[in-house]
XYZ file of C-alpha atoms in Angstrom:
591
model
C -99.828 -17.571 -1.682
C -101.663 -20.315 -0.141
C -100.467 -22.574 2.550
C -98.712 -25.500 2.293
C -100.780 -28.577 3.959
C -99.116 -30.103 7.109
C -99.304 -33.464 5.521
C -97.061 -32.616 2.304
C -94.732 -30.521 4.765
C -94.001 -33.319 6.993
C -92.024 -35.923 4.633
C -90.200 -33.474 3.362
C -88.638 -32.100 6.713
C -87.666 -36.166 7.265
C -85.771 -36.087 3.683
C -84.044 -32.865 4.591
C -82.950 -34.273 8.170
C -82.000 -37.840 6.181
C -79.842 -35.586 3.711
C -77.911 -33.537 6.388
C -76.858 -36.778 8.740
C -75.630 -38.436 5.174
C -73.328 -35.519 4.464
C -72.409 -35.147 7.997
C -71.240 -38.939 8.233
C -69.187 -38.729 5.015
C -67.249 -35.436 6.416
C -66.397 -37.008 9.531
C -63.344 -39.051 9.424
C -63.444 -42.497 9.563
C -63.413 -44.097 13.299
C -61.615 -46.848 14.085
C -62.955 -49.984 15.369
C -63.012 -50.509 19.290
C -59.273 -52.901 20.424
C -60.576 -56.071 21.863
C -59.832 -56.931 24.749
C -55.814 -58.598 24.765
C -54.523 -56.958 21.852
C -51.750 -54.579 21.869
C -52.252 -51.214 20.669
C -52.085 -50.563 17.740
C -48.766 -48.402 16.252
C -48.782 -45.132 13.991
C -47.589 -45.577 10.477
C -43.545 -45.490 9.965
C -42.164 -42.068 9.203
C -40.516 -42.828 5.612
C -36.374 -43.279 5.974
C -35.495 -39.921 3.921
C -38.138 -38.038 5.537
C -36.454 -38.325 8.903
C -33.089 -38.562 7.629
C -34.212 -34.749 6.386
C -35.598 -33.877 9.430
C -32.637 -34.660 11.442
C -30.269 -32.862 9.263
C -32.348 -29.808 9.021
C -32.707 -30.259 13.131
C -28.672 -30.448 13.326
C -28.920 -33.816 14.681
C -28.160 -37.115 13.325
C -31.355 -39.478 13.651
C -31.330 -43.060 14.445
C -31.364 -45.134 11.184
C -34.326 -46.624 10.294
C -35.503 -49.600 7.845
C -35.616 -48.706 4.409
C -39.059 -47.786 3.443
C -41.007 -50.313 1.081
C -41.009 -48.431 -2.840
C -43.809 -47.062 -3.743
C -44.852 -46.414 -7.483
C -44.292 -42.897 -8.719
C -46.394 -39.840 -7.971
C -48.272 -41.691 -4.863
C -47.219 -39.069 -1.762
C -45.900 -40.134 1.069
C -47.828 -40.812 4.583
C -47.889 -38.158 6.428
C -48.437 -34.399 5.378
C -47.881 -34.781 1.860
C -46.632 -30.939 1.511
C -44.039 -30.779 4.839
C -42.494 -33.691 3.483
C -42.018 -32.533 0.048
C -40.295 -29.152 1.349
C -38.122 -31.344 3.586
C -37.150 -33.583 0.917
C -36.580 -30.406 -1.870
C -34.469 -28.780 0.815
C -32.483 -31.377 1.563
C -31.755 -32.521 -2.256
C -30.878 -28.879 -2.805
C -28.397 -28.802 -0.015
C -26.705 -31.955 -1.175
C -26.515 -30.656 -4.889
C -25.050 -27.367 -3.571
C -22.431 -30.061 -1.897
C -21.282 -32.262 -4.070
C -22.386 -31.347 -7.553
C -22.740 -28.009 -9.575
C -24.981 -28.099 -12.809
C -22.854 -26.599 -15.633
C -25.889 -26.572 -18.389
C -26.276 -30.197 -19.171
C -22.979 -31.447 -16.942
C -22.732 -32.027 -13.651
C -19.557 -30.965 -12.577
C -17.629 -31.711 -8.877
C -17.590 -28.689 -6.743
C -14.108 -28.445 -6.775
C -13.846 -28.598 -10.685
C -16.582 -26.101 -10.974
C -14.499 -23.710 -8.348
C -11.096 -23.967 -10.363
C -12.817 -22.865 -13.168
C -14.343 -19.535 -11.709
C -11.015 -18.543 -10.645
C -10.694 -17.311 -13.985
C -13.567 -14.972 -13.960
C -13.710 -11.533 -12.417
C -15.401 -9.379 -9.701
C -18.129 -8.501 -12.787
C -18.213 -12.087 -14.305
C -18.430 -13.476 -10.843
C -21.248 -11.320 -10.046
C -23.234 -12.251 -12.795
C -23.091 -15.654 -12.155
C -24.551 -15.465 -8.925
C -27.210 -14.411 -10.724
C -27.933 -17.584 -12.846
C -28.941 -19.729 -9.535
C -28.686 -20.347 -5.829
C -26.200 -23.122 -6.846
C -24.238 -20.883 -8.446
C -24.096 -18.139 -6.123
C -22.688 -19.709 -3.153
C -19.895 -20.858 -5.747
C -19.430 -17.344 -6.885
C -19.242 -16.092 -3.446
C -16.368 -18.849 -2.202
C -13.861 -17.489 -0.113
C -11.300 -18.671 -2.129
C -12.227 -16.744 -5.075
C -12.379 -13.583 -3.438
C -9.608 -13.779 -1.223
C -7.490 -14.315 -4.847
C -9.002 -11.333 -6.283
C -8.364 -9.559 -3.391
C -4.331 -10.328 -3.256
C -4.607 -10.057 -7.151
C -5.079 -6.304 -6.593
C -2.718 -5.788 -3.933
C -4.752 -5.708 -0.763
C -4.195 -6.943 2.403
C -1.132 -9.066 1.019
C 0.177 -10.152 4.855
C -2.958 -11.961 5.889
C -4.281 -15.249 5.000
C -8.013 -16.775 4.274
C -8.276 -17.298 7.671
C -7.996 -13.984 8.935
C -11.416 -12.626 7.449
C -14.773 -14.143 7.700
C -16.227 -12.522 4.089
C -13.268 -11.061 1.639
C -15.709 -10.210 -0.918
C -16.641 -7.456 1.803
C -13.280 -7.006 2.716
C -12.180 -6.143 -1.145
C -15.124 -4.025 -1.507
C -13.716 -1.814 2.091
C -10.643 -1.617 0.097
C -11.513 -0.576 -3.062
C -13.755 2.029 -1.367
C -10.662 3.391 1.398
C -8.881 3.814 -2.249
C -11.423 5.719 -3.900
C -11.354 8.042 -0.854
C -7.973 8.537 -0.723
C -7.991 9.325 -4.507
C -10.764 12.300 -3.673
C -8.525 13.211 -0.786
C -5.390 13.715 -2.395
C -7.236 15.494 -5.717
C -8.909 17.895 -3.306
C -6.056 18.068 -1.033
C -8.096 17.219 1.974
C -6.292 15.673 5.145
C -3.783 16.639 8.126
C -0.438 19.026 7.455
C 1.825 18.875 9.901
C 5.123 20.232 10.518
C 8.139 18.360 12.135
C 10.061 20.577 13.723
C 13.509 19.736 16.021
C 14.550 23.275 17.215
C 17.743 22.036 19.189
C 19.028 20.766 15.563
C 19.018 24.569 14.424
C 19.548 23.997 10.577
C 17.825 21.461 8.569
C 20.506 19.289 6.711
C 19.466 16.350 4.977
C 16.329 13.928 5.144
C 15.648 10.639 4.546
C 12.227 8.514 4.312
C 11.550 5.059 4.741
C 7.714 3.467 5.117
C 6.756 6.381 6.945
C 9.685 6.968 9.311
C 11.220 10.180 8.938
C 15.206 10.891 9.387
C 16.775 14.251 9.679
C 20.403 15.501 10.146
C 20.838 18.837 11.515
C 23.680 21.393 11.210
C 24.192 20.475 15.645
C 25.205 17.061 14.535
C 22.187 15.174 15.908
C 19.605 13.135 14.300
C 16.512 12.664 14.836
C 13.309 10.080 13.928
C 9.947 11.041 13.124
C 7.389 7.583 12.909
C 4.198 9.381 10.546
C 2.118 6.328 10.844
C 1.806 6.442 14.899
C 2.498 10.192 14.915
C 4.833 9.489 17.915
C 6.483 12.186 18.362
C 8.642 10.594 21.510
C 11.070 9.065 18.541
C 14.624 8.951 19.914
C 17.871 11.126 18.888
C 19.818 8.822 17.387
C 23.548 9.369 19.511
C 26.225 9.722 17.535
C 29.894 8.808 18.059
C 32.243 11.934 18.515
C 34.801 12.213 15.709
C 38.707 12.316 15.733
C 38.232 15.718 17.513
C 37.375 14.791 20.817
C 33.951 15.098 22.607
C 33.024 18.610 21.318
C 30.864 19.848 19.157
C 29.661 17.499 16.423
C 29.942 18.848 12.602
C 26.912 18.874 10.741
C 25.208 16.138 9.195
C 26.246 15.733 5.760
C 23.822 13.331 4.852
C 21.296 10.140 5.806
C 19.643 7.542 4.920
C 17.097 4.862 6.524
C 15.650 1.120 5.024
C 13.238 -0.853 7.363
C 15.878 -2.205 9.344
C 18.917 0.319 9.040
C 19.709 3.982 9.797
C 23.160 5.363 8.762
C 23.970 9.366 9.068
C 27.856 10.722 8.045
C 29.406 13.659 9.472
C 31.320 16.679 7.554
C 34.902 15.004 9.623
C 34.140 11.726 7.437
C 32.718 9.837 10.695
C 29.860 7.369 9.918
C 27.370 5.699 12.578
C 24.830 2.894 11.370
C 22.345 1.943 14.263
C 19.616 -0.403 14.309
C 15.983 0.644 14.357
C 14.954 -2.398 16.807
C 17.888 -2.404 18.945
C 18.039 1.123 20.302
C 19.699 5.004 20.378
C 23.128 3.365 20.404
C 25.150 2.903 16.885
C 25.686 -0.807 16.466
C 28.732 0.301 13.618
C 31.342 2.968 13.457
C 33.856 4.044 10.916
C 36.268 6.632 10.054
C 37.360 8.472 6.801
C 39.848 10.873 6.595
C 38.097 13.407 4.434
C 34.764 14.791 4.052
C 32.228 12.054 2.111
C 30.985 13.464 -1.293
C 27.928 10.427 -1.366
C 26.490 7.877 0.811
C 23.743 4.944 0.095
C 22.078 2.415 1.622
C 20.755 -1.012 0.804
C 17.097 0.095 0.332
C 15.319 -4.062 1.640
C 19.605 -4.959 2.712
C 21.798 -4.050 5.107
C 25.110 -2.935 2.867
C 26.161 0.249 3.408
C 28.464 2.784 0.624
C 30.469 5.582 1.084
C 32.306 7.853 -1.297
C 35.090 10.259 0.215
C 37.935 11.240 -2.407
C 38.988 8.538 -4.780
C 37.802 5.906 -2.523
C 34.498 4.076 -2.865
C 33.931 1.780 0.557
C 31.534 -0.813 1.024
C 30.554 -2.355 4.743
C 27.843 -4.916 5.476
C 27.199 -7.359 8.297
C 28.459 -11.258 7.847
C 25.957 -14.118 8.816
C 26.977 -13.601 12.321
C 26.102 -10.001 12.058
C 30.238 -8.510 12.217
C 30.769 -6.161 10.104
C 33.540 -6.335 7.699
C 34.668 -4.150 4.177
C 34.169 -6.541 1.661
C 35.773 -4.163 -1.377
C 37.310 -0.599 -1.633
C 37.724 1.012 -4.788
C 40.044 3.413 -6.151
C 38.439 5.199 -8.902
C 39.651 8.095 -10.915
C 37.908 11.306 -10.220
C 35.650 12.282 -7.543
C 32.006 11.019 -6.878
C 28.855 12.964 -7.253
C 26.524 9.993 -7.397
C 26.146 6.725 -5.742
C 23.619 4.032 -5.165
C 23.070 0.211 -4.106
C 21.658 -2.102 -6.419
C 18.400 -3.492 -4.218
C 17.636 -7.093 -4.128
C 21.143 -7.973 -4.534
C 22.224 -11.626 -2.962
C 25.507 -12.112 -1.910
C 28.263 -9.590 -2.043
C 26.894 -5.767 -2.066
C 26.541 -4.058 -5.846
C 26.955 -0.509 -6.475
C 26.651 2.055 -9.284
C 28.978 5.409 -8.942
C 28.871 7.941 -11.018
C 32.098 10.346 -10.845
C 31.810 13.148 -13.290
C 31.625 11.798 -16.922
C 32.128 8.177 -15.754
C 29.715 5.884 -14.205
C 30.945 2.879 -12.737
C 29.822 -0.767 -11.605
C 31.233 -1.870 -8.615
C 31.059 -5.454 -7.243
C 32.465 -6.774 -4.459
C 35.121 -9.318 -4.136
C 36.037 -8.124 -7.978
C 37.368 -5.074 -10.000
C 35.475 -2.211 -10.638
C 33.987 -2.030 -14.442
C 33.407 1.254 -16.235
C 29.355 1.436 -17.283
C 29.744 4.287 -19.261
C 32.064 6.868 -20.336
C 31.863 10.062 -22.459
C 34.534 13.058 -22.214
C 32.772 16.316 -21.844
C 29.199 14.931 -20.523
C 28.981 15.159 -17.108
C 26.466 12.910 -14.522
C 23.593 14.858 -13.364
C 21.133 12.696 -11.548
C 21.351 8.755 -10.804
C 19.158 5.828 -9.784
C 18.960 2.287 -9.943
C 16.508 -0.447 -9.610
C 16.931 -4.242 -9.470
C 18.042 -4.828 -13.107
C 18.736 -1.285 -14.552
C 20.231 2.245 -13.966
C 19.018 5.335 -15.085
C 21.101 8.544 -15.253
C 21.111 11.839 -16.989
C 24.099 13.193 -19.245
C 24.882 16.809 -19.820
C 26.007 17.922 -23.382
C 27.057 21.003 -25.082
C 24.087 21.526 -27.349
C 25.309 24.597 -29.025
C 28.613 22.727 -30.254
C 27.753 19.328 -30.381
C 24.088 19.849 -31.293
C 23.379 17.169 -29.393
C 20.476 16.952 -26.780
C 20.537 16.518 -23.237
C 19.455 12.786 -22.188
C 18.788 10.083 -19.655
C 20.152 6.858 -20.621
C 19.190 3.757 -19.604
C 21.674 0.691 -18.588
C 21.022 -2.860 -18.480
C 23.241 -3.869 -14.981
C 23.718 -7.538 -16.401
C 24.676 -7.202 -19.836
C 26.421 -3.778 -19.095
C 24.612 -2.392 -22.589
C 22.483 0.866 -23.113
C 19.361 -0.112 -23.656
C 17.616 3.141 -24.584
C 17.991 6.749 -25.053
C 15.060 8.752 -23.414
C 14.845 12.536 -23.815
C 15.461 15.654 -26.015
C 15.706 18.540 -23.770
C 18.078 21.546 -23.956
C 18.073 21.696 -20.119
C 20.102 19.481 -17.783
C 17.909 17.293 -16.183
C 18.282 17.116 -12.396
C 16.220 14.513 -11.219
C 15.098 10.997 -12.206
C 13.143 8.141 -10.435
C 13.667 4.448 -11.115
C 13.261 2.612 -8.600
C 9.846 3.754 -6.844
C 8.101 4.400 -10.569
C 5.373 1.953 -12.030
C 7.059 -0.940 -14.004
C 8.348 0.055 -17.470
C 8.061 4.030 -16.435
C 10.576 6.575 -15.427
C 10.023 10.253 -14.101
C 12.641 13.013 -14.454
C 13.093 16.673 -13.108
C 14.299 18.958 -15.587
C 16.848 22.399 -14.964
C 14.191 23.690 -17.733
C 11.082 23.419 -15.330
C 9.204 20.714 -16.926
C 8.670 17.300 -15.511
C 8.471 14.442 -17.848
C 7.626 10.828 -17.242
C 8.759 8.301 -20.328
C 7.472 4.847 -21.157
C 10.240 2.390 -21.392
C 8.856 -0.209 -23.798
C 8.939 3.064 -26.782
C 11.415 5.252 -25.211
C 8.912 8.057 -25.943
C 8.202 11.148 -23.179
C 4.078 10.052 -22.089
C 3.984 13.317 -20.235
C 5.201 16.200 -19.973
C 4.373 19.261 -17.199
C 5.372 23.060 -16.696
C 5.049 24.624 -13.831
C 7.590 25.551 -11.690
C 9.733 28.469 -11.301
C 13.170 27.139 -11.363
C 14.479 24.134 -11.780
C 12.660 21.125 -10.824
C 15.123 19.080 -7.902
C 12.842 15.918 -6.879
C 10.199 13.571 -8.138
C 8.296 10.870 -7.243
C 5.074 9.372 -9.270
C 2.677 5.975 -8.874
C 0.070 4.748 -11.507
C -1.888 8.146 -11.360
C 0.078 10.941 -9.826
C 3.536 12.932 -9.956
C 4.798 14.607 -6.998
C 7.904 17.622 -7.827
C 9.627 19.484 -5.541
C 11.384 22.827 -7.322
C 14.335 24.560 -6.352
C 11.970 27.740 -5.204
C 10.258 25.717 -2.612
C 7.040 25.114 -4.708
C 5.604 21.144 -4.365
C 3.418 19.878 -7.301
C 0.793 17.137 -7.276
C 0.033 16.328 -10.763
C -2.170 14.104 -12.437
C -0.116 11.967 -15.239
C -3.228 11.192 -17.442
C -4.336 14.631 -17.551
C -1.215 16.400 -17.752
C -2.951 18.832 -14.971
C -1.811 20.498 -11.904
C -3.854 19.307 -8.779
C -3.289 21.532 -6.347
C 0.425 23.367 -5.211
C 2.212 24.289 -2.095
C 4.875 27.055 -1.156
C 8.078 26.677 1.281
C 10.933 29.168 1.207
C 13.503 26.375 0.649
C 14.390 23.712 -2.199
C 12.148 20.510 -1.732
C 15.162 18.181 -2.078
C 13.293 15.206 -0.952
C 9.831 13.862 -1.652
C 8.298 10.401 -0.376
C 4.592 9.172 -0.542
C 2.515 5.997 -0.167
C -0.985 5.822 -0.495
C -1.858 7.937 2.310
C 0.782 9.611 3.491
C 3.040 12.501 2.004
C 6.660 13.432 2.905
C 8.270 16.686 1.717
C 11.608 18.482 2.896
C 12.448 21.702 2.454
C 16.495 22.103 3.154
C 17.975 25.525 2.818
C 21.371 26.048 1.008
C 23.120 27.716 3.682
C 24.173 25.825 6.636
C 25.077 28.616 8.818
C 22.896 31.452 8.076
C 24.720 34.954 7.866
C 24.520 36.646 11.705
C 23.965 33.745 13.501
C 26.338 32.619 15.911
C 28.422 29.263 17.549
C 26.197 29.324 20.633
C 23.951 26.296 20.493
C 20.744 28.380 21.463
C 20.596 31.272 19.048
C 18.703 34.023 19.074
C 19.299 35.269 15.749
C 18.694 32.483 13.579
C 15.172 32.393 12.573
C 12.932 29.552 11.972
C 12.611 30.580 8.547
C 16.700 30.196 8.044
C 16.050 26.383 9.713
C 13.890 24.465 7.078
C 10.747 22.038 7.611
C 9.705 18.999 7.073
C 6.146 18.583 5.933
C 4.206 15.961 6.681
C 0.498 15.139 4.772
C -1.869 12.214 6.118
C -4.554 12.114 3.135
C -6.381 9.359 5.010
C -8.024 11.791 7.286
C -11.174 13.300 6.626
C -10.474 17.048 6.927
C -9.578 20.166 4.966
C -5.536 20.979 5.596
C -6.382 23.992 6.901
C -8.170 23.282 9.575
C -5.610 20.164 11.048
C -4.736 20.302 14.536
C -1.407 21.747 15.701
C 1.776 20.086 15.547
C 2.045 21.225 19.469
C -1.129 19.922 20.194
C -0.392 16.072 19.592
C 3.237 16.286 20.460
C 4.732 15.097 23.901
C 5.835 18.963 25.004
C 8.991 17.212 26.430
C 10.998 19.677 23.842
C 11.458 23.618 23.926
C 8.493 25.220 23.068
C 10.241 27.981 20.930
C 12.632 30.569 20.761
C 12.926 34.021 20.814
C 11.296 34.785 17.097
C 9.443 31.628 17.119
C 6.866 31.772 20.003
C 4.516 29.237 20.797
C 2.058 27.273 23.152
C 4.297 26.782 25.959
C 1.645 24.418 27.900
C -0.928 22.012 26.073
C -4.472 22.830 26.653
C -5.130 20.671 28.513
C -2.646 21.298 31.024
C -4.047 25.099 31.451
């Protein structure tokens, strides 16, 4: 290729460097003439109103106000960084939206409108709307909303808004503690424990109230257990020595405990009620003259009833907390049964059933007969707030009539339905603590039933115990038995299925549970065990002879085999054992 002469390469190298000084000029930014000499400097442009009203509030300061900025027509950005200022400005809108208004589809509706109407929706509903927008999540997630579901369901029902910072998390902790607890009790994994008392020698009656234990032993004394703390330091209740001076005490006939109250009555007819915040000492003492065939207690009250002979007695506490006997009855054949109405204001209520006769006792008026057949004897009792519930013996083979539980309404005084059609006697039934419109009963046959109240129809029915079935409890999903061989059943109502069983040598005459916790007793027939003697530390009389108390915490996270030793959390102020029952006689760590 030839060369280029110098004289044609010359004016174009001047165009070139002509071009390149144009486009550098017009990339520069403009410069700004030179301030003559007396002027004041010149000012930066004014930041517009709302974008330092935004910055301020984003800042968490409040800004000095400004002047109003002069309008300026539509789509023409503001001074400034065009971009910063529209993210300020969005944010900020957004914010106040989020305050004051909620779009509903076309509506904008007050925050406080928009809340009230999301307190109809659910946890589900209420998590799908915090799908829909950022508006309407933070009203989905309110406090208030959550904190209603979360009392709705039964949690946490003594605390208030204030007392968490996020209930959605705290109903989603207790939905989850539930669903453990549910596993734990299928799979029967948690703590056993037995509660032992070995100066009481024989187990006589027990009593459980929110997780306190009471037991009567054949020495007279009684003793607290507290399951929730596991403090095993719980006093001996004293007891006030009888007509016969200041020996031995007779044995504990029965007991009975509320949240406030603990009452125990002697074979002599002696009766002590002591106070669970006030101390070991009773706070009220009375005498009968004969052995007392029932007592009963006031389960949220402080009313007290006894039954000894013909005579029904009730004692409660006045407003200045004397106690006084505001009726006795006189009744025609001896008592078997007896109960307090709960949630009675006023003047005590109670329900006694004597034989074939069950009567409704007020006080401050005459006694009223509830029901009365010749021939059909009272088996089992309870009553709740409004009804009683009690089972009726009948001579099938004569009669051809079935054995029943009937069903009384307490203010009209009418039977109100007929549940039942067994040929056995049934021996236990459970009113008060059952689900509303549900009953269980224990059968003599060996089946446990539970019956809908709204059809007076049997919604389960079980088999599996050996004898007779003596105590029941149940909740929305389970049925606890106790049978007169010492076998305890955990059942699962919907099913119809046996969970999981345990075996005691005695009758489980009493049976408690909450959601975590599980109390069983197993109390032996025989007081005073043939070959053992009057000396109050007895070789002879095995621990099997005593009975046990059982005590199951579902709540923690182990198999039952494998819980830790009654001995090994208790206070080792008490005899280690006897002469058949050895144990640890020092703690570990003490060795």
């Amino acid at each position: 290729m030839a060369a280029v002469p110098a004289e044609r390469e010359r004016p174009r190298r001047r165009e070139e460097r002509a071009g390149g000084a144009k486009r550098r000029r017009r990339d520069e930014p403009p410069q700004e003439p030179p301030e003559r000499p007396g002027e004041s400097p010149r000012e930066p442009p004014a930041e517009p109103g709302y974008l330092a009203l935004a910055r301020g509030l984003l800042a968490g300061s409040a800004p000095a106000r400004r002047s109003p900025a002069p309008a300026r027509p539509a789509g023409e950005p503001a001074d400034g960084d065009p971009g910063d200022g529209d993210d300020l400005l969005g944010q900020l809108i957004r914010d106040l939206n989020e305050i004051n208004e909620v779009p509903f589809f076309d509506v904008q509706l007050p925050y406080e409108l928009a809340l009230k109407i999301f307190q109809y929706l659910g946890k589900a509903e209420l998590g799908r709307c915090a799908q829909v927008s950022r508006t309407w999540k933070i009203l989905a997630e309110d406090e208030v909303l959550w904190y209603r579901l979360c009392q709705e369901e039964g949690y946490l029902l003594d605390m208030s808004i204030s007392d968490h910072s996020c209930w959605k998390l705290a109903l989603k902790n207790c939905r989850a503690r539930e669903h453990m607890l549910k596993t734990n009790w299928k799979n029967r994994v948690g703590a056993v424990s037995q509660l032992h008392y070995e100066p009481g020698r024989v187990l006589c009656d027990v009593h459980c109230c929110d997780g306190v234990v009471m037991a009567g032993y054949s020495s007279g004394e009684v003793k607290l257990w507290d399951t929730r703390t596991w403090d095993y330091r719980a006093p001996v209740l004293a007891a006030v020595a009888g007509p016969g001076g200041a020996g031995a005490l007779p044995h504990v006939s029965f007991v009975r405990i509320n949240s406030s109250l603990a009452v125990a009555a002697h074979e002599d007819g002696t009766v002590s009620v002591w106070s669970l915040l006030l101390g070991q000492e009773p706070i009220h003492h009375f005498q009968h003259n004969q052995h007392l065939q029932a007592l009963a207690l006031a389960p949220g009250g402080t009313a007290v009833a006894t039954a000894s002979g013909f005579q029904v007695r009730l004692e409660s506490p006045d407003d200045r907390g004397f106690w006084q006997t505001p009726g006795t009855f006189e009744i025609q054949k001896l008592v078997n049964f007896l109960n307090l109405v709960p949630d009675v204001t006023g003047s005590p209520v109670a329900v006694a059933a004597a034989e074939d006769i069950v009567y409704l006792l007020k006080a401050e008026a005459p006694g009223r007969i509830l029901h009365s057949v010749y021939g059909q004897p009272v088996t089992c009792l309870d009553v709740a707030a409004h009804e009683a519930a009690f089972g009726i013996k009948t001579f099938g083979w004569l009669l051809n009539e079935p054995n029943q539980i009937l069903l009384y309404n307490l203010e009209t005084n009418q039977c109100v339905t007929k549940l039942g059609n067994s040929m056995g006697a049934f021996s236990c039934v459970n009113l008060h603590s059952s689900p509303p419109n549900m009953l269980v009963a224990g059968n003599k046959d060996r089946r446990v039933r539970v019956f809908d109240l709204r059809c007076g129809e049997a919604v389960c029915c079980v088999q599996g115990h050996q004898l007779g079935v003596c105590s029941v409890q149940m909740d929305e999903w389970k049925v606890v038995s106790g049978g007169e061989e010492g076998l305890l059943c955990v059942w699962d109502q919907r099913m119809a299925t046996k969970l999981w069983e345990m075996h005691a040598r005695h009758p489980v005459r009493h049976v408690w549970f909450d959601s975590h916790i599980l109390i069983t007793a197993n109390i032996p027939e025989e007081k005073n065990p043939r070959g053992s003697s009057i000396t109050e530390d007895d070789p002879s009389l095995h621990r099997k002879y005593r009975g046990v108390i059982y005590s199951y915490d579902f709540s923690v996270d182990q198999l039952a085999v494998d819980s830790v030793l009654p001995i090994c959390r208790s206070s080792y102020d008490e005899v280690s054992g006897y002469s058949y029952n050895i144990g640890l006689a020092v703690p570990y760590d003490s060795i």
